[in-house]
GROMACS .gro file of C-alpha atoms in nm:
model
  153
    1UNK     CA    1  -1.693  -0.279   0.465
    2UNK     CA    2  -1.571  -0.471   0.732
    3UNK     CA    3  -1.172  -0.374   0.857
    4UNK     CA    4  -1.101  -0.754   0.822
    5UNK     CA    5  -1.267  -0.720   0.466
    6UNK     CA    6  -1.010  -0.467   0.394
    7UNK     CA    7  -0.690  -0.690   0.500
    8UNK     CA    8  -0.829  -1.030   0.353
    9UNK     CA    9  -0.580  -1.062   0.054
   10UNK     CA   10  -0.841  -1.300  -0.151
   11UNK     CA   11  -1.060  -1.054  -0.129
   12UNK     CA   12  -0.798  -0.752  -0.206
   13UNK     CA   13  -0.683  -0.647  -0.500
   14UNK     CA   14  -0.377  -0.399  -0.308
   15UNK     CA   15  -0.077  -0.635  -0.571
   16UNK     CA   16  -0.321  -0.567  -0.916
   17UNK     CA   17  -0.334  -0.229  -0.768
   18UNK     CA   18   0.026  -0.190  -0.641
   19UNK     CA   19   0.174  -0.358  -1.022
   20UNK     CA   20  -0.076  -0.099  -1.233
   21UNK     CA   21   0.036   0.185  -1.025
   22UNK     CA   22   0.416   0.099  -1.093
   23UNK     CA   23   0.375   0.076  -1.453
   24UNK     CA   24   0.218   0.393  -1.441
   25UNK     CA   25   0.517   0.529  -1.225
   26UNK     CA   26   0.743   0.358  -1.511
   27UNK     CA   27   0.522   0.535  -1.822
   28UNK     CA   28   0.538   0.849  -1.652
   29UNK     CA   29   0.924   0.804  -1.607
   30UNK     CA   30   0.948   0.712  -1.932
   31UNK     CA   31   0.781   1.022  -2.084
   32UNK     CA   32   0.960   1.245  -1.844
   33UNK     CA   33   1.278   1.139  -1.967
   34UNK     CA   34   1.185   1.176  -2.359
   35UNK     CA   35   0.995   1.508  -2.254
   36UNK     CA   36   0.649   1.409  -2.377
   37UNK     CA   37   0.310   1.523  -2.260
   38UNK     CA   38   0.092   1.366  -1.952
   39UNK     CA   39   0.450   1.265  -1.789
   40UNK     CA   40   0.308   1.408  -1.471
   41UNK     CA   41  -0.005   1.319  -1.480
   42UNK     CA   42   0.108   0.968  -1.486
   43UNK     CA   43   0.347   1.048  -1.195
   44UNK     CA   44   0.110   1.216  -0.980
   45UNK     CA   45  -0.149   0.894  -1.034
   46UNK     CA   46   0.088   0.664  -1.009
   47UNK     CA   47   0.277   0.793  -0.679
   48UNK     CA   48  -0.031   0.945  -0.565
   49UNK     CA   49  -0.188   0.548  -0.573
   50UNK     CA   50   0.163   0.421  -0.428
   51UNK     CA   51   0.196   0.687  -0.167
   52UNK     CA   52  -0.174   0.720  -0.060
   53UNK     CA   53  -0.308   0.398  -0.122
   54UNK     CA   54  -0.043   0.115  -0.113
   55UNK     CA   55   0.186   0.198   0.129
   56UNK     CA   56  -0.079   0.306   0.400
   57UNK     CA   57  -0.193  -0.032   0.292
   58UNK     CA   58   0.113  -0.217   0.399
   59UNK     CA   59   0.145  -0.035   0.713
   60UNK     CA   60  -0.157  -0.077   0.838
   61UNK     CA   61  -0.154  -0.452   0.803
   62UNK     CA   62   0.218  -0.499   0.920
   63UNK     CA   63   0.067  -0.314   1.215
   64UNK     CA   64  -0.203  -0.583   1.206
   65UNK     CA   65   0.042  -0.860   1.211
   66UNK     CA   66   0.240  -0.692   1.521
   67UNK     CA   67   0.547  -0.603   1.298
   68UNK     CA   68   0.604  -0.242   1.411
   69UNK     CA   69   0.949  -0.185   1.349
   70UNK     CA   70   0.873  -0.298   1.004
   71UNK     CA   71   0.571  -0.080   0.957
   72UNK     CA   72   0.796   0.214   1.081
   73UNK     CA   73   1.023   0.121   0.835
   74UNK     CA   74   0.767   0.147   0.559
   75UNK     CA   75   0.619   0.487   0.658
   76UNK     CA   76   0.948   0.615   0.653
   77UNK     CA   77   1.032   0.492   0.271
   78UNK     CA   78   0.670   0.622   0.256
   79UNK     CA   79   0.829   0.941   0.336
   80UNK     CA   80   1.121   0.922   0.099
   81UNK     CA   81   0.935   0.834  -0.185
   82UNK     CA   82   0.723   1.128  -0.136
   83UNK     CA   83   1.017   1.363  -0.102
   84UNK     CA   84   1.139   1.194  -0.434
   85UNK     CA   85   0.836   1.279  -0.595
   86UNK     CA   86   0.767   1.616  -0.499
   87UNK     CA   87   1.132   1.684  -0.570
   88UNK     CA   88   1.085   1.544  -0.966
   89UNK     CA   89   0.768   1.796  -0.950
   90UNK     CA   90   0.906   2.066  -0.819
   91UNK     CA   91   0.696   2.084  -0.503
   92UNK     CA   92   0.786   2.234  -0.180
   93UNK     CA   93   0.883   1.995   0.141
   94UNK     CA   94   1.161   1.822  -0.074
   95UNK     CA   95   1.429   1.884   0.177
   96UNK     CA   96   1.244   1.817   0.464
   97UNK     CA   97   1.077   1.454   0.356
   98UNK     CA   98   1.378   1.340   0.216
   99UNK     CA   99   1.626   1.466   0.460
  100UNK     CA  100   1.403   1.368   0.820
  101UNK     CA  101   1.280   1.033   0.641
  102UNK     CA  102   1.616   0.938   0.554
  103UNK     CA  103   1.775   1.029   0.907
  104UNK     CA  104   1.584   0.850   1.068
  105UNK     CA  105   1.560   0.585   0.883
  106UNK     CA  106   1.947   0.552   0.873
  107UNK     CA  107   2.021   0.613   1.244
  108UNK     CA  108   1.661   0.456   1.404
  109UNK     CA  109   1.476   0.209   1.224
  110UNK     CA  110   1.789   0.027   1.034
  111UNK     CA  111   1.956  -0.026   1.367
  112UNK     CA  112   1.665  -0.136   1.538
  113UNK     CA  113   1.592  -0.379   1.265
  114UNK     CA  114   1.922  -0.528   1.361
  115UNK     CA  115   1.888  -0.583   1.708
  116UNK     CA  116   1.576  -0.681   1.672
  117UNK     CA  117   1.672  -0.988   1.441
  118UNK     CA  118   1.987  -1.083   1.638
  119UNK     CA  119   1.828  -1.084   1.983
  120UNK     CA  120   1.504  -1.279   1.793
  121UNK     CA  121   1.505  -1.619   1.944
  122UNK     CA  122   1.498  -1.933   1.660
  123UNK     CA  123   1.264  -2.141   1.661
  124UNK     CA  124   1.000  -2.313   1.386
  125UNK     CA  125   0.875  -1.952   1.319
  126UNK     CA  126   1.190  -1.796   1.273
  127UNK     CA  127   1.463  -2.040   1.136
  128UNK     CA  128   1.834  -1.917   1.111
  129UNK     CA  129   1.782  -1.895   0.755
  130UNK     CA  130   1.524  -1.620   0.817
  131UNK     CA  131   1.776  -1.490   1.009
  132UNK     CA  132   2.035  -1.450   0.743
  133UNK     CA  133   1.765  -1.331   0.505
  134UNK     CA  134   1.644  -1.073   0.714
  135UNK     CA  135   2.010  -0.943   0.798
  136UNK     CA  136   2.110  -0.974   0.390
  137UNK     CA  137   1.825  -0.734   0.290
  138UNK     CA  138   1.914  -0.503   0.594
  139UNK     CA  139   2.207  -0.449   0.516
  140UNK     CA  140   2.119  -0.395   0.131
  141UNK     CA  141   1.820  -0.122   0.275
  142UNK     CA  142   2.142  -0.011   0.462
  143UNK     CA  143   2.360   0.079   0.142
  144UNK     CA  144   2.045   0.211  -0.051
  145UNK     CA  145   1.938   0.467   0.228
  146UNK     CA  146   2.354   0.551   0.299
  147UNK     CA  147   2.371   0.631  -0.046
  148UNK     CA  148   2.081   0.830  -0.066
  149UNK     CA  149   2.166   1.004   0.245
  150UNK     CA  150   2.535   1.125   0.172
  151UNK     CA  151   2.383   1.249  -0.186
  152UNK     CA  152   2.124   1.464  -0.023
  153UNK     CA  153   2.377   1.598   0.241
   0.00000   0.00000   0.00000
C-alpha cells in the first residue's frame, strides 16, 4: 500500500477503528469494575488498538501535516495512557511512563503549545477565534495533566 493510501481518510477506516476500540476500552472498564471475566482481555485489545494502532496513527499524520508540537503532544498522552494501562494491569514501567510522560508534558510541550499559538500570526488560516480555541483546550490539557501529575507525585 501506498503511504498516501495509508493517510487518505476516505479510504481509512482509523475513526470506525478508533470508536470500536473505545467501546472495547469502556466494556473492559465496565467488567473490571463489576469483577467479571475477559475484563482484560478487552483492555489489552482495546488499549493495545488505541496505543499501537491509533495514536501512532495520529502522529504520524500530524507529522504529515507539519504540526510537530502537536504530534509531540500526542506521543506523550501516548505515553500516559500506556502507563495508565499497564498500571490497571499490574505491569512493570508504571512509574516511569506515567511520571516522564507527564513531566514533560507539563513543563515542555504545554508551554510550547502556548507560545506557539500567541506568537502564531492571524490570518485566513488561523483566525483569532482559532486562537481562543486553541488556548481554551490548552489550558483544559493544562488542568488534566496538573492533576494527574500532583496525584502521581
Amino acid at each position: 500500500r501506498d503511504m498516501n493510501d495509508i493517510f487518505n481518510e476516505d479510504k481509512n477506516p482509523i475513526e470506525i477503528n478508533g470508536v470500536v476500540h473505545t467501546l472495547i476500552i469502556i466494556l473492559g472498564c465496565i467488567l473490571k469494575e463489576l469483577n467479571l471475566p475477559f475484563s482484560n482481555i478487552m483492555l489489552i485489545i482495546g488499549f493495545g488498538g488505541i496505543c499501537g494502532v491509533i495514536m501512532p496513527y495520529y502522529i504520524f499524520s500530524k507529522l504529515k501535516e507539519g504540526k510537530i508540537i502537536i504530534a509531540i503532544g500526542i506521543f506523550f498522552f501516548n505515553t500516559l495512557s500506556l502507563g495508565l494501562w499497564f498500571k490497571v494491569m499490574k505491569w512493570p514501567l508504571v512509574e516511569f511512563l506515567v511520571n516522564w510522560s507527564l513531566t514533560f508534558s507539563l513543563f515542555g510541550v504545554i508551554p510550547i503549545f502556548f507560545i506557539n499559538n500567541y506568537l502564531k500570526k492571524i490570518n485566513e488560516e488561523f483566525t483569532a477565534e482559532d486562537r481562543k480555541k486553541n488556548i481554551l483546550m490548552g489550558v483544559f490539557y493544562s488542568v488534566l495533566i496538573a492533576s494527574f501529575y500532583l496525584i502521581m507525585k
